[in-house]
mmCIF file of C-alpha atoms in Angstrom:
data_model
loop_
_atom_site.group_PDB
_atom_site.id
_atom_site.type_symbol
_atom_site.label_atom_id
_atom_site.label_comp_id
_atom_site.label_asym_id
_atom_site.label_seq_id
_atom_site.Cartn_x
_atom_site.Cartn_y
_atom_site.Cartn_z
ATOM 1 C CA UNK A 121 -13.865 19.308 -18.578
ATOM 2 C CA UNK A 122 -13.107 23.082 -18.880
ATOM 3 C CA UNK A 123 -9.376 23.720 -20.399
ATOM 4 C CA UNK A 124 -8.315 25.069 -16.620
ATOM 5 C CA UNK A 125 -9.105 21.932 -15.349
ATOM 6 C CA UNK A 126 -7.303 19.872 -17.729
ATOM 7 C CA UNK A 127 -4.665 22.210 -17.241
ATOM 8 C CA UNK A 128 -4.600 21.173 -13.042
ATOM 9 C CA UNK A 129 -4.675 17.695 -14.694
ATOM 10 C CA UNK A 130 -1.561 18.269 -16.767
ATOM 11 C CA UNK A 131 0.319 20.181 -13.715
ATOM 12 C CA UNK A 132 -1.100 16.829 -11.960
ATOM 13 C CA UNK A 133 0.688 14.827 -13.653
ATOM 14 C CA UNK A 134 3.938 16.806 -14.143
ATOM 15 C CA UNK A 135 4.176 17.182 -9.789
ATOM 16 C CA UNK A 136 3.896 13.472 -10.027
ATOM 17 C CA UNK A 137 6.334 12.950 -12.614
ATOM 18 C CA UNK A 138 8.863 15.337 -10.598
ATOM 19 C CA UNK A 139 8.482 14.219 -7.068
ATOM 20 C CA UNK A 140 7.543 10.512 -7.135
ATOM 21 C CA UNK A 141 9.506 8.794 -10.056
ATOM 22 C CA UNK A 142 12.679 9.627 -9.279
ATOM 23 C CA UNK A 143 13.149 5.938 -9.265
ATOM 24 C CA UNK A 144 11.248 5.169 -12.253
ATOM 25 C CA UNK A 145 12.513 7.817 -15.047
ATOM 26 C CA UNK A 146 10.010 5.638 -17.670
ATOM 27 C CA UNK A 147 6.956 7.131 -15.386
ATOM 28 C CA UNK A 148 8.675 10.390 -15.179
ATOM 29 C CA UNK A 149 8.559 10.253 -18.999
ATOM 30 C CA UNK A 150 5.289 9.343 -19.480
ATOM 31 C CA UNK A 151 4.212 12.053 -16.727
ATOM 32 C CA UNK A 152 5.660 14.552 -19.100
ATOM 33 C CA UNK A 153 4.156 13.183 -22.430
ATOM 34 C CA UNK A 154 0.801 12.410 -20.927
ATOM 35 C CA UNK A 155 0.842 16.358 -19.889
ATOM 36 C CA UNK A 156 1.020 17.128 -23.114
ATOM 37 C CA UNK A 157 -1.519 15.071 -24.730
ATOM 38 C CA UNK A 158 -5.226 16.117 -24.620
ATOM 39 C CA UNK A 159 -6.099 12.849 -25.311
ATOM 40 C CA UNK A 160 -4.371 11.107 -22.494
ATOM 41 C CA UNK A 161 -5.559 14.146 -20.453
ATOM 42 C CA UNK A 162 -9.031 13.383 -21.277
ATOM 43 C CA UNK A 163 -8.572 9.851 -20.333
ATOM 44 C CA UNK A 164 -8.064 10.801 -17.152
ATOM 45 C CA UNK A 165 -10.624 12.874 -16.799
ATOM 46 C CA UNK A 166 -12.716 9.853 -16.977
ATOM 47 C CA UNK A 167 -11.607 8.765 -13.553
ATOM 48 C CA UNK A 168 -13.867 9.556 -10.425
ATOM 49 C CA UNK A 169 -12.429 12.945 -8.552
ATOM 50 C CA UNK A 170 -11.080 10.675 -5.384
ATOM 51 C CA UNK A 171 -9.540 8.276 -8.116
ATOM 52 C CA UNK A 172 -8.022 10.920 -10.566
ATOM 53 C CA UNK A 173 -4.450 10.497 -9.859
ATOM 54 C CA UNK A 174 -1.354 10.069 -12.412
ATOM 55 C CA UNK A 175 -0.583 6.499 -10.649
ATOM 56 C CA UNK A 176 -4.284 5.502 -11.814
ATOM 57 C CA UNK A 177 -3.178 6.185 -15.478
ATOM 58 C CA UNK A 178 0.049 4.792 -15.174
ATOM 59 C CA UNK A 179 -2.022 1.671 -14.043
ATOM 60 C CA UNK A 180 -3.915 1.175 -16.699
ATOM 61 C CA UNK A 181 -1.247 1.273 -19.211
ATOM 62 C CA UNK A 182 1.046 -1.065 -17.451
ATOM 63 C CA UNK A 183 -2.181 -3.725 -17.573
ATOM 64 C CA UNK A 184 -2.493 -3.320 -21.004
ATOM 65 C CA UNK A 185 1.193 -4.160 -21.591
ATOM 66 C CA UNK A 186 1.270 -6.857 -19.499
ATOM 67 C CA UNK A 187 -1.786 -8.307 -20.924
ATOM 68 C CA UNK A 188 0.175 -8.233 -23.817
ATOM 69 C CA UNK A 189 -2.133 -6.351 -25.682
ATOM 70 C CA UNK A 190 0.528 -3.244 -26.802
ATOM 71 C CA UNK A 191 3.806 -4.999 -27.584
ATOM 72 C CA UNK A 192 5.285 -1.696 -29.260
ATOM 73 C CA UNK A 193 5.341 0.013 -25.811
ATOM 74 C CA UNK A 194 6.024 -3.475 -23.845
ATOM 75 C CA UNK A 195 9.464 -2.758 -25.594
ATOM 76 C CA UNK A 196 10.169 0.270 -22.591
ATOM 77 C CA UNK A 197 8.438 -2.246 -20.032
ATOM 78 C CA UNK A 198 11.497 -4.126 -17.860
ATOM 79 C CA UNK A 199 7.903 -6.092 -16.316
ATOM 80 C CA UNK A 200 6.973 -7.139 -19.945
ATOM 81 C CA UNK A 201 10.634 -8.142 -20.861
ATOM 82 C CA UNK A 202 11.553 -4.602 -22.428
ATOM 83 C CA UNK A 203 14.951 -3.480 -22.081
ATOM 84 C CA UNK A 204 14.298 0.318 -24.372
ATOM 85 C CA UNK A 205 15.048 3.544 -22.609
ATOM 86 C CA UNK A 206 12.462 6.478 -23.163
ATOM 87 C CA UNK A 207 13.576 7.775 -26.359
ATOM 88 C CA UNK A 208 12.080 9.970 -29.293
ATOM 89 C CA UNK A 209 9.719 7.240 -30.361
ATOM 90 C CA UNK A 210 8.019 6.759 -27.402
ATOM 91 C CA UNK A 211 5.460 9.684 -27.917
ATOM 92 C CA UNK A 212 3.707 7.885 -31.240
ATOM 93 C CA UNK A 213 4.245 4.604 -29.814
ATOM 94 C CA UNK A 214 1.884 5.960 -26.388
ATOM 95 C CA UNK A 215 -0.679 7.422 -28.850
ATOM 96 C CA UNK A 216 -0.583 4.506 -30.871
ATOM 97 C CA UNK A 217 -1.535 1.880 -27.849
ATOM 98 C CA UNK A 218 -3.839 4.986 -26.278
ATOM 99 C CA UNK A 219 -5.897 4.565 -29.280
ATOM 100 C CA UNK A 220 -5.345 0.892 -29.785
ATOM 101 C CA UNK A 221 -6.574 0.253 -26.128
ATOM 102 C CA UNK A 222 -8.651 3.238 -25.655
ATOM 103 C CA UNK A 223 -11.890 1.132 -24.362
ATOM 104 C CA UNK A 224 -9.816 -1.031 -22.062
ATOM 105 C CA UNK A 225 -7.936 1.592 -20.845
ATOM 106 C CA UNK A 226 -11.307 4.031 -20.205
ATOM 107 C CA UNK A 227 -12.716 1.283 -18.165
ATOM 108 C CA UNK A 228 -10.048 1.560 -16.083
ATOM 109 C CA UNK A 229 -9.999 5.157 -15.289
ATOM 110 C CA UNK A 230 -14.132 5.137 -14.703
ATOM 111 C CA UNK A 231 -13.714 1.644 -12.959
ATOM 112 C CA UNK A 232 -10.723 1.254 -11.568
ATOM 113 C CA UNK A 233 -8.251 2.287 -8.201
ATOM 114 C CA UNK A 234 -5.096 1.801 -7.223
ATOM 115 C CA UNK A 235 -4.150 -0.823 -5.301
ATOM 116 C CA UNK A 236 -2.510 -0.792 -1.762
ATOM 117 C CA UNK A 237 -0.961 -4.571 -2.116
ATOM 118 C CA UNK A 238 3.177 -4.003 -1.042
ATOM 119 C CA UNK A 239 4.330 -6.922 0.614
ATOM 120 C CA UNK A 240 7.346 -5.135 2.278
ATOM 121 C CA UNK A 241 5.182 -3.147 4.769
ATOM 122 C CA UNK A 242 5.317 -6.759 6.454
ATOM 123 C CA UNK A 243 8.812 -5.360 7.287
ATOM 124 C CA UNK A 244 7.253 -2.856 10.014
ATOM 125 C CA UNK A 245 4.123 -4.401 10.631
ATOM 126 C CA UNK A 246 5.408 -7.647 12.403
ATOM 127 C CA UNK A 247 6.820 -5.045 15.467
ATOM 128 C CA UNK A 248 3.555 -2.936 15.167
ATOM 129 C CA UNK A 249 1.493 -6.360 16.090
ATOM 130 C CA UNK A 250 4.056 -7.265 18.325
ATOM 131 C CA UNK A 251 3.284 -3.695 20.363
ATOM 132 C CA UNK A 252 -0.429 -3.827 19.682
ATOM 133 C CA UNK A 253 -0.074 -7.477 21.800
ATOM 134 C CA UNK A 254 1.980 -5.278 24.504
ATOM 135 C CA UNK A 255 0.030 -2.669 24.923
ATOM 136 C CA UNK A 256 -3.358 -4.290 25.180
ATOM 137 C CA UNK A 257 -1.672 -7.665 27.134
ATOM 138 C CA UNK A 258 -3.211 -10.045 24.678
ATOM 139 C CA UNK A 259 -1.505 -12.375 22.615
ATOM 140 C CA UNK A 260 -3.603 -13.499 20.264
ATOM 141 C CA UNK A 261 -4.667 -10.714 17.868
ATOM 142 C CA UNK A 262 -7.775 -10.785 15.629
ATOM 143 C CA UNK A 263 -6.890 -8.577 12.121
ATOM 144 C CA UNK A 264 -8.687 -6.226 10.558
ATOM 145 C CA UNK A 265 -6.956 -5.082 7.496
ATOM 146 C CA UNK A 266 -9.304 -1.563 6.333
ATOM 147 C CA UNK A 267 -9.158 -1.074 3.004
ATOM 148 C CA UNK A 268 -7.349 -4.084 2.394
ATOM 149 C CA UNK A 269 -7.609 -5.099 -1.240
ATOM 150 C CA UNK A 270 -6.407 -8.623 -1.721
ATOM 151 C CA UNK A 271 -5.576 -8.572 1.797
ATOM 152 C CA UNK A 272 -2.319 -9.595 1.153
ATOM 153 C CA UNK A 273 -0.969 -7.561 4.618
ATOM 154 C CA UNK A 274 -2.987 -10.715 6.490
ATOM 155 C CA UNK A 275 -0.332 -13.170 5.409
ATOM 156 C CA UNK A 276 2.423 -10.944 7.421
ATOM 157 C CA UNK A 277 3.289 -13.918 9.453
ATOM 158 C CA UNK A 278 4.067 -16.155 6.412
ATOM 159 C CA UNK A 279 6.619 -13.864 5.181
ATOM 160 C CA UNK A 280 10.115 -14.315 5.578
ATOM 161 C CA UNK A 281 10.941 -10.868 6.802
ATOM 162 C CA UNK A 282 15.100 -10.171 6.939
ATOM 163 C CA UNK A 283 16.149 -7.080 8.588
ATOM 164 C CA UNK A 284 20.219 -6.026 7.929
ATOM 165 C CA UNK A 285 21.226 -4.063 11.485
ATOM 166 C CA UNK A 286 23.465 -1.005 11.029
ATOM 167 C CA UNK A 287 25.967 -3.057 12.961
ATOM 168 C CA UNK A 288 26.103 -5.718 10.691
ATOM 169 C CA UNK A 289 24.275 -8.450 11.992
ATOM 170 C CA UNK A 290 21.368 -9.898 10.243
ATOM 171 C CA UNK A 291 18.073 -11.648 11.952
ATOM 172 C CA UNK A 292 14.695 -13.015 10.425
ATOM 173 C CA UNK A 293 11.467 -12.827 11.709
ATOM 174 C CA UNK A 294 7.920 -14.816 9.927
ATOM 175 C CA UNK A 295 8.542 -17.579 7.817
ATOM 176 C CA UNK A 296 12.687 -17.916 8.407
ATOM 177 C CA UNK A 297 14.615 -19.889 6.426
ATOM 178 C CA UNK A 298 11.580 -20.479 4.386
ATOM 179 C CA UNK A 299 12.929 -20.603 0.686
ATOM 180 C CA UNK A 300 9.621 -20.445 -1.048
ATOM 181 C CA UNK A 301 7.630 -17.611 0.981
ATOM 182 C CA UNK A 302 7.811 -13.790 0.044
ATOM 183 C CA UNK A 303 11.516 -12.354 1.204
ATOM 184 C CA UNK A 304 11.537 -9.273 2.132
ATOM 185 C CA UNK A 305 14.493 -8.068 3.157
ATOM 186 C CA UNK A 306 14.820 -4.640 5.138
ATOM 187 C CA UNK A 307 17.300 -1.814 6.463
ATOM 188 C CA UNK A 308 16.724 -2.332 10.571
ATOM 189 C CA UNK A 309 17.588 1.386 11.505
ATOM 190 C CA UNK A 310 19.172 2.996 14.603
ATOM 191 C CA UNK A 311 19.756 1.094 17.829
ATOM 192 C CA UNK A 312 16.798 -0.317 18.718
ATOM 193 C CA UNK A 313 16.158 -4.283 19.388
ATOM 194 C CA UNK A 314 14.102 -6.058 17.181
ATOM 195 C CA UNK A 315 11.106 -7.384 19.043
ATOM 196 C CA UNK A 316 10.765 -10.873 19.142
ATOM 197 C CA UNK A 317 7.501 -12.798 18.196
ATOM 198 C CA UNK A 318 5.185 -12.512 21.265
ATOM 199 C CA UNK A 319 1.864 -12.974 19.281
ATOM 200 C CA UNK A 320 -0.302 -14.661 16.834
ATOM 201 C CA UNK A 321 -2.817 -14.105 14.136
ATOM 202 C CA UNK A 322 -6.022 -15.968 15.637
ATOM 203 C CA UNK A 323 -8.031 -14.460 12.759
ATOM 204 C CA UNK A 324 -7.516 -12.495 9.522
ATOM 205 C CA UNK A 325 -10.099 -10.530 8.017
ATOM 206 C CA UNK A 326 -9.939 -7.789 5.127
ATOM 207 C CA UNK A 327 -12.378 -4.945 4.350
ATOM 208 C CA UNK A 328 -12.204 -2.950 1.369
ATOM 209 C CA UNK A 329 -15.196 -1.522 -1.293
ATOM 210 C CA UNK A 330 -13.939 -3.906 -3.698
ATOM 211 C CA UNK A 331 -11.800 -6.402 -2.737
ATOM 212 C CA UNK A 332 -9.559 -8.264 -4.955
ATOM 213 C CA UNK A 333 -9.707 -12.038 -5.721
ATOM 214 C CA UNK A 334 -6.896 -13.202 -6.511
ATOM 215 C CA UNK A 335 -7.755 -16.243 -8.204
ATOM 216 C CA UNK A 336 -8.818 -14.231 -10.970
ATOM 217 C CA UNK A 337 -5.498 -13.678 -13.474
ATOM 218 C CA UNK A 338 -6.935 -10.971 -14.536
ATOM 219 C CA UNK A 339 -7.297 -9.168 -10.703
ATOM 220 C CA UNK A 340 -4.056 -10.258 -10.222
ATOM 221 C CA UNK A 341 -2.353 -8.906 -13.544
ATOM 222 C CA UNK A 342 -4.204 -5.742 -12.387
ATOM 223 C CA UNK A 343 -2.311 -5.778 -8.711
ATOM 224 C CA UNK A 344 1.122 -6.471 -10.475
ATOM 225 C CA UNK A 345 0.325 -3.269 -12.819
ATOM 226 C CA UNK A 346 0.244 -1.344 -9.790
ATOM 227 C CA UNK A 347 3.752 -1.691 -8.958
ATOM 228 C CA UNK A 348 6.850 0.165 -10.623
ATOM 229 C CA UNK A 349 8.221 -1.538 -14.344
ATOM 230 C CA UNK A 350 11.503 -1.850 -12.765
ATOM 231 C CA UNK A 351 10.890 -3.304 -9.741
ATOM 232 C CA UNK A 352 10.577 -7.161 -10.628
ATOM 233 C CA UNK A 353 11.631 -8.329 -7.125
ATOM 234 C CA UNK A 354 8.527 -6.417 -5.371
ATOM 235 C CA UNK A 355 6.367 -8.097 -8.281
ATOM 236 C CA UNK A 356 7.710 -11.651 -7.364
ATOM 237 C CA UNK A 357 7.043 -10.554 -3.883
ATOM 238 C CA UNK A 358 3.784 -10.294 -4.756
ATOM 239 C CA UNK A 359 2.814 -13.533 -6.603
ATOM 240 C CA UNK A 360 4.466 -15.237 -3.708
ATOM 241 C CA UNK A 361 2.900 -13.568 -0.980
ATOM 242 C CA UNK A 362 -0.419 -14.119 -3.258
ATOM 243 C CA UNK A 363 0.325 -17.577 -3.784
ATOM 244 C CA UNK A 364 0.964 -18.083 -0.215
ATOM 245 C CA UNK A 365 -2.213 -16.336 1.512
ATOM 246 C CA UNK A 366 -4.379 -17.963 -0.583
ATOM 247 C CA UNK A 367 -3.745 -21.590 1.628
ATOM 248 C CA UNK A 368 -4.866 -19.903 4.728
ATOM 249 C CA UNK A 369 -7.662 -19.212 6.505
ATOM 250 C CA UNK A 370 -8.665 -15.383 5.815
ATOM 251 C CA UNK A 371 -11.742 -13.722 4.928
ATOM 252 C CA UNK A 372 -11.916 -10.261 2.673
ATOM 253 C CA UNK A 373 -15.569 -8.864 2.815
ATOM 254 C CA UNK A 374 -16.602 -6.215 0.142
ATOM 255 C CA UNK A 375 -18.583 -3.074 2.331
ATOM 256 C CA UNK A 376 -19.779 -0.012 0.453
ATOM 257 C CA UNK A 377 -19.343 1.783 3.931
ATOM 258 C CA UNK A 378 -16.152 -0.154 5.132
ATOM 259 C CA UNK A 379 -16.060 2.556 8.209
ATOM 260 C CA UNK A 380 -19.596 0.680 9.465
ATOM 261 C CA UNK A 381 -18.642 -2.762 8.853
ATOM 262 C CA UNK A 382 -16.003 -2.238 11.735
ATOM 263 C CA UNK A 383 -18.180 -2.411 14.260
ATOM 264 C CA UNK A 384 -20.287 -5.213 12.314
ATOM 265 C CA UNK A 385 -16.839 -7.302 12.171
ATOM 266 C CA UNK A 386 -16.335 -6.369 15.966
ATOM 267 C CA UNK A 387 -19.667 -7.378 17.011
ATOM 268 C CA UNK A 388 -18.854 -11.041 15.390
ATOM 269 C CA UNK A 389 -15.257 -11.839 16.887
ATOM 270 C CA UNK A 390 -15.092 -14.994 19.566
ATOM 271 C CA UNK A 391 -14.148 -13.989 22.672
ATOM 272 C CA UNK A 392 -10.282 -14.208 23.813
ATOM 273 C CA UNK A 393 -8.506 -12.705 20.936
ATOM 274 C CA UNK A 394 -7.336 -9.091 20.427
ATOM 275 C CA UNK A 395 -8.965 -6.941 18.064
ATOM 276 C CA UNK A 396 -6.365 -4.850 15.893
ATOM 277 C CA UNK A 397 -7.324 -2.556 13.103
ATOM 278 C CA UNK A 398 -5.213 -1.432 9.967
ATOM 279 C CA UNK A 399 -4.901 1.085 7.890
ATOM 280 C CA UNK A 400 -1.610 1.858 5.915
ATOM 281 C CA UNK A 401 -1.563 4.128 2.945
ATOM 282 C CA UNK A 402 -5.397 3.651 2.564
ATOM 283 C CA UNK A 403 -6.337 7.196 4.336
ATOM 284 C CA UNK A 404 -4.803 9.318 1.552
ATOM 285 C CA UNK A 405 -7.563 8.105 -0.592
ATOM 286 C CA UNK A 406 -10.775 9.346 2.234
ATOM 287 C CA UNK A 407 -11.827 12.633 2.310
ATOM 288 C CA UNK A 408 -11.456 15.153 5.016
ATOM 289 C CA UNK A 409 -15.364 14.118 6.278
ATOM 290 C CA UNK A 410 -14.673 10.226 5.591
ATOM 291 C CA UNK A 411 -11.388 10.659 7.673
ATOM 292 C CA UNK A 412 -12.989 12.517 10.442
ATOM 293 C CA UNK A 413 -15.335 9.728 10.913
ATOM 294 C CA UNK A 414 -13.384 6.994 11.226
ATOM 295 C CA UNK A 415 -11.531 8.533 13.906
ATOM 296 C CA UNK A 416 -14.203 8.947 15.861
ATOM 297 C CA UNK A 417 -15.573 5.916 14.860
ATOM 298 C CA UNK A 418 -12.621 3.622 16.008
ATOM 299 C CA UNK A 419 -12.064 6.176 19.402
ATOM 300 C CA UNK A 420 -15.834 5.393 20.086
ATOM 301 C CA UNK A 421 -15.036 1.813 19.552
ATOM 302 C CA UNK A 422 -11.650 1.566 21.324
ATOM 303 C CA UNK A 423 -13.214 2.763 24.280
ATOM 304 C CA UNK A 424 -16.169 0.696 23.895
ATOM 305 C CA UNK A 425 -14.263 -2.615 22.869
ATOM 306 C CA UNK A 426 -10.559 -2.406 23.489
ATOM 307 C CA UNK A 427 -10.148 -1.887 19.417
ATOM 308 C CA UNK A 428 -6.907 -0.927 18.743
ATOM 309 C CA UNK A 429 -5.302 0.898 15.617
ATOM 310 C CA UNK A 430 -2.279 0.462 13.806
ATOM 311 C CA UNK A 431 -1.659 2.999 11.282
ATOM 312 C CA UNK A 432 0.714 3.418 8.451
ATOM 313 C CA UNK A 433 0.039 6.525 6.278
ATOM 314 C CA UNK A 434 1.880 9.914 5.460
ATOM 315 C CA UNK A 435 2.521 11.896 9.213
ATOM 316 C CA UNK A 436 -0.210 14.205 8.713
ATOM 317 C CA UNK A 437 -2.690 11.466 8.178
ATOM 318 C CA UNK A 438 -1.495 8.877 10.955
ATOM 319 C CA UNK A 439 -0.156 11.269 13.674
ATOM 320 C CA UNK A 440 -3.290 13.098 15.291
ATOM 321 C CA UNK A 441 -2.476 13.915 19.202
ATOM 322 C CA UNK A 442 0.770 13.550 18.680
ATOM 323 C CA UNK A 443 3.696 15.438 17.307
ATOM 324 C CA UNK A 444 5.699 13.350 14.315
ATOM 325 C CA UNK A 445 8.945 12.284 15.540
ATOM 326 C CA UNK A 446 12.431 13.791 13.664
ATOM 327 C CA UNK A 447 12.864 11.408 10.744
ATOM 328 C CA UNK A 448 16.043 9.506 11.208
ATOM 329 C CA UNK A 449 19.268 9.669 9.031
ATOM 330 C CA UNK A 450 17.825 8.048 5.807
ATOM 331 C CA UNK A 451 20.498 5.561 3.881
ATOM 332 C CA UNK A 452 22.060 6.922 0.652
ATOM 333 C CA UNK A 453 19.447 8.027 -1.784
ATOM 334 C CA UNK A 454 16.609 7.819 -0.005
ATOM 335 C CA UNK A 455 14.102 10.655 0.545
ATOM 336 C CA UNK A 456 12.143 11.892 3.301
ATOM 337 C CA UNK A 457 8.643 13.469 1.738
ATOM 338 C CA UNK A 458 7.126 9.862 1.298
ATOM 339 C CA UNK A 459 8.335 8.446 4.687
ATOM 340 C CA UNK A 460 5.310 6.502 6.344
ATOM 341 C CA UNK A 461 4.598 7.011 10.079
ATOM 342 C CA UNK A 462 3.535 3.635 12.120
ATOM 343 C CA UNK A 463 1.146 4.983 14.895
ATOM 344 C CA UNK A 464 -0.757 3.082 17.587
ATOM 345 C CA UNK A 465 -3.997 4.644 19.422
ATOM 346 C CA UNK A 466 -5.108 2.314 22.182
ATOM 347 C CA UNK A 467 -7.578 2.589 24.982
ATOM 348 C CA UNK A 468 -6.531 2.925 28.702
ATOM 349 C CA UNK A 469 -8.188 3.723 31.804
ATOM 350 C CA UNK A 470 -11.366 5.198 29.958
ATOM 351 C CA UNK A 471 -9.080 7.290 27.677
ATOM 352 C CA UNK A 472 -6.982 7.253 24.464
ATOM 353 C CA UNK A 473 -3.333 6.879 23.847
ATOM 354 C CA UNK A 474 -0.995 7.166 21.166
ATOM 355 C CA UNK A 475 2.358 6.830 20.346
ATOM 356 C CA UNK A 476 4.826 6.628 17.165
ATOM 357 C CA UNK A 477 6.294 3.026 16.724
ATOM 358 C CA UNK A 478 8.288 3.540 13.641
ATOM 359 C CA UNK A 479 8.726 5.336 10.616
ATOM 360 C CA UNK A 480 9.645 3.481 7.336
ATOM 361 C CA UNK A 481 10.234 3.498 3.440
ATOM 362 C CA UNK A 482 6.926 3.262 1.929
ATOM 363 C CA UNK A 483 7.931 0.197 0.462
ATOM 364 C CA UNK A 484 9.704 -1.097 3.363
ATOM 365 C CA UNK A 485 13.106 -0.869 2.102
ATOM 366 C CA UNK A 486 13.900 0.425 5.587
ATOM 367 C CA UNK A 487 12.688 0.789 9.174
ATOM 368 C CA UNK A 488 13.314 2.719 11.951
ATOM 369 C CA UNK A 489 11.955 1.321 14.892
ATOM 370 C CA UNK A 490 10.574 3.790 17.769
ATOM 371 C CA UNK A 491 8.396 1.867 20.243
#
């Protein structure tokens, strides 16, 4: 690469430092160090233009440590047992396991994407089904999760999903009670009721260019190094919610053109169930002429087949007759520019109709219910 492109690397990497690790000041860190380091810069480079993104590198680091492969930087890793803050050493110690690792970690970039596996969307997505069975008078919903990865958003039913109301109370939803499922546990914003559970999953399916099997350790290790150091309860979210999908019935079906195999998956559904697409924080990752196409694609098919979409994805990307909703008051520390926007589009007398259910943390941490 030319040295003004590694440069838009390096500011790259810096924006993502700045704006998205706020809650993970070792990422912030290594942002900042990788910025400065034309090796790690050119390691990057490596990645495919739709995959080149700091969160890819970060990725591929956090494997290697918890493969155990670096120990010397597992020592800053909470995930690998590390309790060390960023500190002076921690430049040589990254160029040390860069070098160490260096065909592991190039595989990555060239091979590899980030993963779009976090449980705690569950917390919004059990009222999104629940309006997708209201609006289209169906109860029992067929699921297509797009871009699913290990599909792990299939399983939303066998989570044990506890909201805390502003008031005080607290109610479950999914697996309650259940000690050994996935807990998520969620900020229930603003007045609204929580809706009850007036559906089922007849059928889970998953489509995604590569899907993840999660049998293999090493697929797995490579879903948990997609998630934040710190955050060791969304990582024993995961292995749960892993642990538990894997004893039902699903199917995940690798597509090099996942926007065709909708139809293709609609075209093999048993009569009397619901069919109920998802997308949520997959869009991002399309580009403008992918993302124009699968709107069309699922209007065409809405109309055609009474499809309808649930989507979870930054406004701009989810919202597209309608205007996004004011974001509520967000609790203490929170912030608004990676809020997620639930939509629903849904066919109607010959046309299409859309409406905002919810907006939540991107992690679920929070929901603010609107349908």
């Amino acid at each position: 690469m030319t040295e003004p492109d590694l440069q838009d690397l390096a500011e790259l990497l810096r924006r993502f430092g700045r704006d998205e690790c706020a809650q993970e000041p070792l990422y912030g860190v290594l942002c900042e160090l990788a910025a400065q380091d034309a090796s790690l810069l050119d390691l990057l480079a490596q990645a495919p233009p739709p995959q080149r993104k700091a969160n890819l590198l970060l990725a591929a680091l956090h494997e290697r440590v918890l493969a155990g492969a670096v120990p010397e930087l597992a020592a800053y890793y909470p995930s690998a047992g590390g309790t060390r803050t960023p500190d002076d050493a921690l430049a040589g110690t990254l160029q040390r396991a860069v070098a160490q690792e260096w065909p592991a970690l190039s595989r990555h970039l060239r091979e590899g994407a980030t993963q779009t596996n976090e449980v705690a969307r569950g917390a919004a997505l059990w009222p999104a089904l629940g309006a997708a069975a209201r609006v289209s008078g169906a109860r029992r919903l067929a699921l297509l999760d797009f871009g699913c990865s290990a599909g792990l958003n299939l399983g939303v039913d066998r989570l044990r999903l506890v909201y805390q109301q502003d008031d005080g109370r607290v109610q479950e939803r999914g697996a309650v009670g259940d000690e050994a499922a996935a807990r998520v546990d969620t900020r229930w914003l603003g007045a609204a009721s929580l809706p009850e559970a007036d559906w089922q999953l007849a059928l889970r399916h998953g489509v995604d260019p590569a899907p993840v099997d999660l049998q293999d350790p090493a697929r797995l290790r490579w879903l948990l190094a997609c998630l934040w150091p710190h955050d060791s309860r969304r990582a024993e979210r995961l292995r749960r919610a892993a642990q538990r999908l894997q004893g039902l019935p699903h199917q995940l079906r690798r597509a090099d053109d996942c926007i065709a195999a909708i139809a293709d998956w609609l075209a093999h559904l048993p009569a009397g169930v619901q069919p109920v697409l998802l997308s949520s924080w997959v869009l991002y990752y399309l580009t403008p002429a992918e993302l124009a196409r699968l709107r069309a694609t699922v209007d065409e098919l809405a109309l055609r087949h009474g499809l309808v979409w649930i989507a979870a994805e930054l406004p701009a990307l989810s919202a597209q007759a309608l205007t996004p909703p004011p974001l509520p008051a967000l609790p203490a520390g929170e912030v608004a520019s990676s809020a997620t926007l639930w939509t629903l589009r849904w066919p109607d007398g010959g046309r299409i109709q859309e409406q905002a259910l919810a907006w939540s943390h991107p992690h679920g941490r929070w929901v603010h219910w609107l349908g």
